[in-house]
Coordinates of C-alpha atoms in Angstrom, one line a residue:
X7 CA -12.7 -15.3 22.7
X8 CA -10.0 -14.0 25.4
X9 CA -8.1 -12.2 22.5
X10 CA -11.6 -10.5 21.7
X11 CA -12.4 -9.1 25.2
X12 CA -8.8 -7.8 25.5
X13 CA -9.3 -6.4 21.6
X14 CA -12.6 -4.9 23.1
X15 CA -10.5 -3.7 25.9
X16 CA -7.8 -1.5 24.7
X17 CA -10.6 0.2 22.4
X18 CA -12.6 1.1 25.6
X19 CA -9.4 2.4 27.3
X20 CA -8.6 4.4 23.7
X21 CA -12.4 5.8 24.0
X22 CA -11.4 7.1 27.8
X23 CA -8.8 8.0 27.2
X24 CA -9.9 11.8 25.7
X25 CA -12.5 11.9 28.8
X26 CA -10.1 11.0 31.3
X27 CA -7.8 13.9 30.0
X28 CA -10.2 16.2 30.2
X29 CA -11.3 15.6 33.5
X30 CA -8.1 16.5 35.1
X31 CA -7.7 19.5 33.5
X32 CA -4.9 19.0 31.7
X33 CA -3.7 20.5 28.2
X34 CA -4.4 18.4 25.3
X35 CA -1.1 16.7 25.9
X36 CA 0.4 13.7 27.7
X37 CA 3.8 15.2 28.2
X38 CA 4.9 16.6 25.3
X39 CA 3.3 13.8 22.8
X40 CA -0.7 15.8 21.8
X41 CA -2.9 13.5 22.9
X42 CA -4.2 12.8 19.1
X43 CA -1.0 11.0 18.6
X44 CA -1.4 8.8 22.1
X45 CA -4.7 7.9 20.3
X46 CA -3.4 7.1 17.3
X47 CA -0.5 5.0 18.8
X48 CA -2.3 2.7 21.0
X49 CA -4.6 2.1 17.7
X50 CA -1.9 1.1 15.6
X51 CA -0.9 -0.6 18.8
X52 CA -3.5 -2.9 19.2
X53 CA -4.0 -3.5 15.4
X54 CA -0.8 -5.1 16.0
X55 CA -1.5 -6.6 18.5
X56 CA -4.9 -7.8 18.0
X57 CA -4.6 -8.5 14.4
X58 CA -7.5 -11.0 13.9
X59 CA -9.9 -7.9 14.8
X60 CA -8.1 -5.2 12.5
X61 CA -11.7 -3.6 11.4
X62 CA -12.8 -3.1 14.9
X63 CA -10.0 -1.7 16.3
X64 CA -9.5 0.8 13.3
X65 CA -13.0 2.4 13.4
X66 CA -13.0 2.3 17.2
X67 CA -9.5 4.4 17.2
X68 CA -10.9 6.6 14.6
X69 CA -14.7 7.0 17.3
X70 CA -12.2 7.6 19.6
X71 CA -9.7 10.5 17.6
X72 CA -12.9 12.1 16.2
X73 CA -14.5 12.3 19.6
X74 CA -11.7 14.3 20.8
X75 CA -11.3 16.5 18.2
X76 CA -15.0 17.6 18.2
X77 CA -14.7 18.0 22.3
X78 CA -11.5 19.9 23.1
X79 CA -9.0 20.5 19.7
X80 CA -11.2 20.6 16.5
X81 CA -10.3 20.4 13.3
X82 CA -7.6 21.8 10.8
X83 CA -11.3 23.3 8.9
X84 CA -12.8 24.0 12.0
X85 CA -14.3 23.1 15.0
X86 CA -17.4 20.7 15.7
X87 CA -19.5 18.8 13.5
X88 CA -18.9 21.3 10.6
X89 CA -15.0 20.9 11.0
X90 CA -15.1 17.5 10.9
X91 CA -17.7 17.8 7.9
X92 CA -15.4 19.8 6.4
X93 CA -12.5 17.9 7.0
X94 CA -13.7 14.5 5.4
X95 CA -15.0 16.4 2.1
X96 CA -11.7 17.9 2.0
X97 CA -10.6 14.4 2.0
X98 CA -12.8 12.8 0.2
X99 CA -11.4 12.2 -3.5
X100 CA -8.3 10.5 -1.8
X101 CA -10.6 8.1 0.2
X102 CA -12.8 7.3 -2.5
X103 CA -10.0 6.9 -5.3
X104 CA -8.9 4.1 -2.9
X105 CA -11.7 2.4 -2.3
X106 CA -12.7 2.4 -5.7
X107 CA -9.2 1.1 -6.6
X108 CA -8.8 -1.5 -3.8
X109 CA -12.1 -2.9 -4.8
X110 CA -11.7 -2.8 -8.4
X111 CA -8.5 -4.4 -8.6
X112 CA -9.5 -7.4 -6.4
X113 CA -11.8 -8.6 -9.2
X114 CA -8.6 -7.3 -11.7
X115 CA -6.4 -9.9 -10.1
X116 CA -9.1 -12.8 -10.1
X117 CA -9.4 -11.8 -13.7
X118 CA -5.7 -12.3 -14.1
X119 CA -5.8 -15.3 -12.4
X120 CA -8.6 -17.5 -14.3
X121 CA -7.2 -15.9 -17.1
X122 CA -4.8 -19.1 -16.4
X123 CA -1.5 -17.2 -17.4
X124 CA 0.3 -17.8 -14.1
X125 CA 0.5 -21.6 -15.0
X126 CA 1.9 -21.1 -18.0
X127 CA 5.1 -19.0 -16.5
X128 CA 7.0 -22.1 -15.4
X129 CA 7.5 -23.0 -18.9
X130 CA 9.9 -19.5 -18.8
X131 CA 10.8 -19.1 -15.2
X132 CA 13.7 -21.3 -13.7
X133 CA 12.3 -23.9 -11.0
X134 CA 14.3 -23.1 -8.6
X135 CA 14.6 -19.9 -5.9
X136 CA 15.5 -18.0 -8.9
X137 CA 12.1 -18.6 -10.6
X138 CA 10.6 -16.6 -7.5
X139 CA 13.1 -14.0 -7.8
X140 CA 12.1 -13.2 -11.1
X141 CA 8.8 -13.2 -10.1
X142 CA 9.2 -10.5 -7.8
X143 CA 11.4 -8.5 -10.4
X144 CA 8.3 -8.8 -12.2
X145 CA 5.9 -7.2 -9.7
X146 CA 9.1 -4.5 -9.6
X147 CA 8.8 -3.9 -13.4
X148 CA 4.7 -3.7 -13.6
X149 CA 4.4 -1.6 -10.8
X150 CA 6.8 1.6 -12.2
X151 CA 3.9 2.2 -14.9
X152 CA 0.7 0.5 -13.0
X153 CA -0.6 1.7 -10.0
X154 CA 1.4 -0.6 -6.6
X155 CA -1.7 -1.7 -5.8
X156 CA -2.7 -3.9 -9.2
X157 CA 1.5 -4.9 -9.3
X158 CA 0.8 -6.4 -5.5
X159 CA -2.5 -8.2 -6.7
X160 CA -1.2 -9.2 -10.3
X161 CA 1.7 -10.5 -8.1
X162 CA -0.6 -12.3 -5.7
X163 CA -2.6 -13.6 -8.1
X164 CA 0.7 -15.6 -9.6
X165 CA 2.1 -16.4 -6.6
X166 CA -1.3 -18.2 -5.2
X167 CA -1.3 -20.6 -8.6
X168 CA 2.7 -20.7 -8.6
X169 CA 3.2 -22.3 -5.3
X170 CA 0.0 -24.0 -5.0
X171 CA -1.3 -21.6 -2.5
X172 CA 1.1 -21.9 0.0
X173 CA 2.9 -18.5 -0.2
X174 CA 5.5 -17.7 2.7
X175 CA 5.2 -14.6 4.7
X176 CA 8.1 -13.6 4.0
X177 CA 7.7 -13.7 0.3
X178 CA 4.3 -11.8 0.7
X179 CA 6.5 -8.9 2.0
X180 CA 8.5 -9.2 -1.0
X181 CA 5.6 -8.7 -3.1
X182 CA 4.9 -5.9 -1.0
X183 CA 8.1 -4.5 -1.4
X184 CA 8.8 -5.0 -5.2
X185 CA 5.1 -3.5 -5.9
X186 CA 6.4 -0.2 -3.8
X187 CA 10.2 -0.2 -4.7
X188 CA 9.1 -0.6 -8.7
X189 CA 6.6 2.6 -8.3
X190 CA 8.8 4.5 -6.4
X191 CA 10.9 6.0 -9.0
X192 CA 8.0 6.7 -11.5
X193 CA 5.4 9.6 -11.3
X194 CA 2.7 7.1 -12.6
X195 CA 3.7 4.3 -10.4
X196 CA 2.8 5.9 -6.9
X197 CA 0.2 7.9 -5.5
X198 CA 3.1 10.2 -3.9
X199 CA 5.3 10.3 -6.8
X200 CA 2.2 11.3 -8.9
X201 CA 1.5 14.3 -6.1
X202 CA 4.9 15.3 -6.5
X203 CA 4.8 15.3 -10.6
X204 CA 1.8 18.0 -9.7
X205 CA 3.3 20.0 -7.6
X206 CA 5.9 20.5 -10.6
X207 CA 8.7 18.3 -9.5
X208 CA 10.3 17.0 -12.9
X209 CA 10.4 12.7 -13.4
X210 CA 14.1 12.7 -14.2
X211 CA 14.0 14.4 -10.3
X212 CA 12.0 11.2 -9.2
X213 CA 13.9 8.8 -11.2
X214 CA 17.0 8.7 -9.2
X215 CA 15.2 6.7 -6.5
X216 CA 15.8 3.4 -8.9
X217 CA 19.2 3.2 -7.6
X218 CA 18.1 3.0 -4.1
X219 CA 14.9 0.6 -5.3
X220 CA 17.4 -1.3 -7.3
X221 CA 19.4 -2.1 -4.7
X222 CA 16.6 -3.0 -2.3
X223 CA 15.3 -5.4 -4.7
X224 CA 18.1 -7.3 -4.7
X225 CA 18.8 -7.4 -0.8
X226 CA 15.1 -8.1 0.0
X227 CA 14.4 -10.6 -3.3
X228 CA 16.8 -12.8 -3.1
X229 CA 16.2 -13.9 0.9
X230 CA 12.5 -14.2 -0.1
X231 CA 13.1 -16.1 -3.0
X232 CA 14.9 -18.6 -1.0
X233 CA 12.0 -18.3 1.9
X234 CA 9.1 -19.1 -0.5
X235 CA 11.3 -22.0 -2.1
X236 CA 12.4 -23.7 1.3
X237 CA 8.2 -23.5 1.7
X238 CA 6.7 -24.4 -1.0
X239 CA 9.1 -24.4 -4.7
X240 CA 7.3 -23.4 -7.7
X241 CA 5.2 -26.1 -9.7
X242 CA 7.2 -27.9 -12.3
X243 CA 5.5 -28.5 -15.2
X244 CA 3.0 -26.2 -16.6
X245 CA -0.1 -28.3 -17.2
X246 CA 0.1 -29.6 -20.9
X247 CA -3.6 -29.1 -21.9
X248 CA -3.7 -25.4 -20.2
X249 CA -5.7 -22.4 -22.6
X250 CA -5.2 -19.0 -21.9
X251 CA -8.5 -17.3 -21.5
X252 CA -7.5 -14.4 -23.6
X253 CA -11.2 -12.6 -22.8
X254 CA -10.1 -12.5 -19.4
X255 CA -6.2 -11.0 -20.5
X256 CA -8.3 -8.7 -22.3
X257 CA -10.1 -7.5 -19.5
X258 CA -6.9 -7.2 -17.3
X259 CA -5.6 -5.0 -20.3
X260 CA -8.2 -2.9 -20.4
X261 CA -8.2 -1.8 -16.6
X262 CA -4.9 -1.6 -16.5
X263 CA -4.8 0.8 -19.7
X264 CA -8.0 2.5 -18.7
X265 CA -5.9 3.1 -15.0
X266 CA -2.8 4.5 -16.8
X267 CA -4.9 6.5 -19.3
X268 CA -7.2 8.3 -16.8
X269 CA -3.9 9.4 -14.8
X270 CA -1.5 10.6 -17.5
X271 CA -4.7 12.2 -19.0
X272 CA -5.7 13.8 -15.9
X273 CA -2.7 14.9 -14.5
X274 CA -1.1 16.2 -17.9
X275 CA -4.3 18.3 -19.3
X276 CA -6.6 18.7 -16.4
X277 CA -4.3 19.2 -13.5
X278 CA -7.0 21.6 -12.4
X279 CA -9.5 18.7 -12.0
X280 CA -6.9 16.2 -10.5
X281 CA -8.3 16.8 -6.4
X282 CA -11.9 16.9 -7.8
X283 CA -13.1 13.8 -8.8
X284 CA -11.4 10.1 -8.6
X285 CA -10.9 9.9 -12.1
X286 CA -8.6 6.6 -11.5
X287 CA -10.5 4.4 -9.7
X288 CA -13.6 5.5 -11.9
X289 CA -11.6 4.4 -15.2
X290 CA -11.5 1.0 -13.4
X291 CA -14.8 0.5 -12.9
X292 CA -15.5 2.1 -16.1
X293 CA -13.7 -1.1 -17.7
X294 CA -15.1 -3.4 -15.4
X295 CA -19.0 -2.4 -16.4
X296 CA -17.9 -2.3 -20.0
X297 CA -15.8 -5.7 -19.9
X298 CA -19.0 -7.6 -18.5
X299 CA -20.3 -9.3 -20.6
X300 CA -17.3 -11.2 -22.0
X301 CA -16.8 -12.5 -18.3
X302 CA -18.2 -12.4 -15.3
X303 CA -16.3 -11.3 -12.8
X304 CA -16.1 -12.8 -9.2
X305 CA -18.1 -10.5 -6.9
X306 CA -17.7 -13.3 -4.4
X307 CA -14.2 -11.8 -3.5
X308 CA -15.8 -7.9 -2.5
X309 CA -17.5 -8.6 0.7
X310 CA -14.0 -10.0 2.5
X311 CA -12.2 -6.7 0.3
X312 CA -14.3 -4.7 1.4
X313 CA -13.6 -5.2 5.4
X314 CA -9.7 -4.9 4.1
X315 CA -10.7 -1.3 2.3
X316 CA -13.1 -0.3 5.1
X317 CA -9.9 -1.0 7.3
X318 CA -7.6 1.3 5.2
X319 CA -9.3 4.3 4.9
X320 CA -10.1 4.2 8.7
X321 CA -6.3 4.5 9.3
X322 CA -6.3 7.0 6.5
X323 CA -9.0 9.5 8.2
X324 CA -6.7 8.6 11.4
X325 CA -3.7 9.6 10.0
X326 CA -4.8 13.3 8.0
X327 CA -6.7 14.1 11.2
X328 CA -3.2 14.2 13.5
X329 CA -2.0 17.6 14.1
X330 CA 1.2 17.6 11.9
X331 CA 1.4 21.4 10.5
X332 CA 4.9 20.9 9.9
X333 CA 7.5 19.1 9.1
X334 CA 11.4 19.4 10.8
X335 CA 13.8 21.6 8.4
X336 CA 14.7 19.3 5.2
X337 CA 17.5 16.8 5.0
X338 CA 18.5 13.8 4.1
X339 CA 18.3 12.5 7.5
X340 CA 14.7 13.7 7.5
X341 CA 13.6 11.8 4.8
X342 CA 15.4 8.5 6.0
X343 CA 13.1 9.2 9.3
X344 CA 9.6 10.0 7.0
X345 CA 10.0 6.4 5.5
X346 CA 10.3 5.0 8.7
X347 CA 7.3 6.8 9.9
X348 CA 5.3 5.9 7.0
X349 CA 5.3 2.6 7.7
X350 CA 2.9 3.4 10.6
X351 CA 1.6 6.4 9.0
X352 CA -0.1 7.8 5.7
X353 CA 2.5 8.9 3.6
X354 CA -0.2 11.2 1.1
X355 CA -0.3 13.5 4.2
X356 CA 3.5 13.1 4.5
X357 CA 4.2 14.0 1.0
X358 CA 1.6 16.9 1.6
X359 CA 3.6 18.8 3.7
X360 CA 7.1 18.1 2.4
X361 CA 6.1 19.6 -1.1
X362 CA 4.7 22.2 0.9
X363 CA 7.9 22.8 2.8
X364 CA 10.4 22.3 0.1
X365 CA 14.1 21.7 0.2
X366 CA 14.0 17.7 -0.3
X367 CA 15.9 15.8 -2.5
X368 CA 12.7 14.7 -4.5
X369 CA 14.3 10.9 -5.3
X370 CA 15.4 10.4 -2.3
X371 CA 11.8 11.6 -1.0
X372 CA 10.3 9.6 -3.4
X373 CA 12.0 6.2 -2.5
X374 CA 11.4 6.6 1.4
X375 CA 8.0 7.6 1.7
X376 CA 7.3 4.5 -1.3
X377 CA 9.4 1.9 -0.2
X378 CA 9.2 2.6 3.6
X379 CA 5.6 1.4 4.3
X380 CA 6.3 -1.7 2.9
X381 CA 8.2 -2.7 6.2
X382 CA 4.5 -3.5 8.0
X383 CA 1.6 -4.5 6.4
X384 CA -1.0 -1.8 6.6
X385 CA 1.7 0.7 6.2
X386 CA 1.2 0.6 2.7
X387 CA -2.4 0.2 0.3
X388 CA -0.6 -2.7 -1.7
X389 CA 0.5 -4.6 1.7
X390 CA -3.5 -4.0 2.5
X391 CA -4.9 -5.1 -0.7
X392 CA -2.3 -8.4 -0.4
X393 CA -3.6 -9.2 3.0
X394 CA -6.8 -9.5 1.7
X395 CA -5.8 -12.1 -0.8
X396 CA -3.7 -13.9 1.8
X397 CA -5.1 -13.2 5.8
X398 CA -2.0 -14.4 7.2
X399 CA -0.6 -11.7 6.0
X400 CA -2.2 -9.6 8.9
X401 CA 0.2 -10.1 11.7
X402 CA 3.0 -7.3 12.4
X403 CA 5.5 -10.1 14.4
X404 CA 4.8 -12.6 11.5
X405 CA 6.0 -10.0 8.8
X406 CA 8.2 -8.4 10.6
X407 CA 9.8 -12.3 11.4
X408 CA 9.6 -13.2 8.0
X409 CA 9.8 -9.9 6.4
X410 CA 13.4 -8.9 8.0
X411 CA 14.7 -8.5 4.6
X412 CA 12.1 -5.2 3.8
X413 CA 13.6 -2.9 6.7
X414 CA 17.5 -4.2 5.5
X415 CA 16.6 -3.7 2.0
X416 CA 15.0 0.1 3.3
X417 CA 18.5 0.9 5.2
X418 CA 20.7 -0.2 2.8
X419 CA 19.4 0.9 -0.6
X420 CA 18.9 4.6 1.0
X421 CA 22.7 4.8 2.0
X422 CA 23.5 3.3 -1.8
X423 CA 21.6 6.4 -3.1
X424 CA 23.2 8.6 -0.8
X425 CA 26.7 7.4 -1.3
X426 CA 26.3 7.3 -5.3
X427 CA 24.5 10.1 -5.6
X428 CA 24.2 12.7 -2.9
X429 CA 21.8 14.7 -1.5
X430 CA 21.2 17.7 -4.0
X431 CA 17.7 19.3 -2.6
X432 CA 15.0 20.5 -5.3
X433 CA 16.4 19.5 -8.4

């Protein structure tokens, strides 16, 4: 209850914090930091810090950073209730390809689970840490041609019936990390690799980010392997009498396929459409009203994903509403920087402006703004969609305590790709 009033408290002082402003007269700036930014950092502030009331403190921040902007700065569209009208249509096939996808592959990875294939992997996996590595090379693998999101959840979803539901935080980062790392070299793996495959950047540009996700695969796996075995080693023995529901692999197939389908399709013919409707997430729930009735899926799971989605796309809206017109001149040390920011910040917006700037080195783009939000848990739609599988999950001092390994893995693997194969801008 004492965590609660302070929760309550930090959002009042966020709501006053505009008004207060204001009434001395001030420019929109404390210092030299806007004051959109102040509001934005005491929200991911106190969703750090008050991580049991996420929801709350993410649609207060974003009452508070609307309420300024419609006072004193206005919009990027505009000023008012028409700017900010604007503004949200402008972003709305981002916000609701997410929520559509967030949603639709929390009943994907229950699917995948009762499906009852993730008791069956023992009988291939080694027992021991390596059993867990492998499982995270896994979630690498799926997520460089499935969207991060379903590679985190698939990888949940085993991980929950591996170790009897006693997953380490640690390892949860892990998952977080392969899911991200694996999609960071592939234009159909990553919302941002896919922007930059529209804006004309060629795949064999993206793919050098392997190297760096490579790397960081093996310097963040093999510490969370050894975590999640010291906690809780993988089950033995698959059970003996175990079927496969092969209606619910099915299923799994078909979203997946639909997923893929709807964004090569999309993106390679009707590139025009692409920012028009959310084809992706529609394909999902197109496969999910078709596959019904072979099985029912468990609705029981939304309510709880929903709070988790709601949560996301609050920090979204906060994050495309900051005035960032510009980005500093490109280099390598830049982009080393924008994966460290996007670990508190949207990194669509990010990628935004950088293909809109030019001058980057597209695979070294590609791995920091993919891998780097992996180092907190909302920094990233797959750490998000994890959490809501796993609620300890939501704690920055917990993964950042047990997660150490992602920000190595982030450090090192971007100096590998810069030592083995250099920064060569727009290639």
């Amino acid at each position: 209850m004492r965590r609660s009033r302070h929760a309550w408290l930090v959002a009042c002082l966020a709501l006053a914090a505009p008004v207060a402003a204001a009434a001395t007269g001030e420019p929109p700036a404390i210092g030299p930091v806007p004051v959109d930014f102040v509001l934005f950092g005491l929200t991911l502030f106190a969703v750090a810090l008050f991580h049991r009331h996420t929801l709350a403190v993410a649609l207060t921040g974003l009452a508070a950073i609307s309420a300024w902007k419609l006072a004193f700065t206005g919009f990027k569209q505009g000023p008012g209730l028409a700017g900010l009208a604007s503004h949200l249509g402008h972003e709305a096939n981002i916000l609701s390809n997410l929520f559509l996808l967030l949603m639709g592959f929390a009943l994907l990875s229950r699917h995948f689970e009762k499906s009852r294939v993730p008791v069956m992997l023992p009988r291939f996996l080694p027992t021991d840490w390596k059993g867990a590595f492998l499982l995270l090379v896994m979630v690498f693998v799926l997520s460089s041609f499935l969207d991060n999101i379903a590679a985190a959840l698939i990888g949940g979803a085993m991980a929950h019936q591996l170790f009897r539901a006693k997953v380490h935080i640690g390892y949860l980062a892990g998952i977080v990390a392969a899911s991200n790392a694996g999609g960071s070299g592939s234009v159909i793996g990553d919302t941002t690799t896919t922007m930059m495959w529209i804006a004309g950047v060629s795949p064999l540009s993206v793919l050098e980010a392997y190297v760096a996700a490579t790397v960081a695969l093996v310097i963040f796996g093999i510490p969370a392997a050894k975590q999640q075995h010291g906690y809780s080693p993988m089950i033995h023995h698959a059970h003996e009498h175990t079927h496969v529901d092969w209606a619910r692999v099915g299923i799994v197939l078909l979203i997946l396929v639909c997923a893929i389908a709807a964004n090569v399709i999309v993106n390679l013919r009707f590139n025009e459409y692409a920012d028009s409707f959310p084809f992706i997430g529609a394909g999902v729930w197109l496969a999910i009203l078709v596959s019904l009735p072979l099985r029912r899926p468990d609705w029981e799971v939304l309510p709880e994903t929903f709070k988790g989605t709601i949560f996301l796309l609050a920090l979204v809206i906060c994050a495309s509403m900051m005035p960032v017109e510009r980005l500093p001149a490109a280099s390598w040390q830049v982009a080393f920087g924008l994966g460290a920011v996007s670990a508190v910040f949207d990194n669509i917006p990010l990628t935004a402006l950088a293909l809109k700037q030019g001058g980057y080195d597209w695979g070294f783009l590609a791995y920091a703004v993919g891998f780097g939000g992996s180092m907190i848990w909302f920094g990233s739609s797959a750490g998000v969609a994890l959490s809501n599988q796993f609620p300890e999950a939501r704690s920055v001092l917990a993964w950042l305590r047990g997660g150490w390994h992602v920000a190595l893995a982030y450090v090192v693997g971007f100096f590998v790709l810069l030592a083995v194969i250099g920064w060569h801008p727009d290639r």
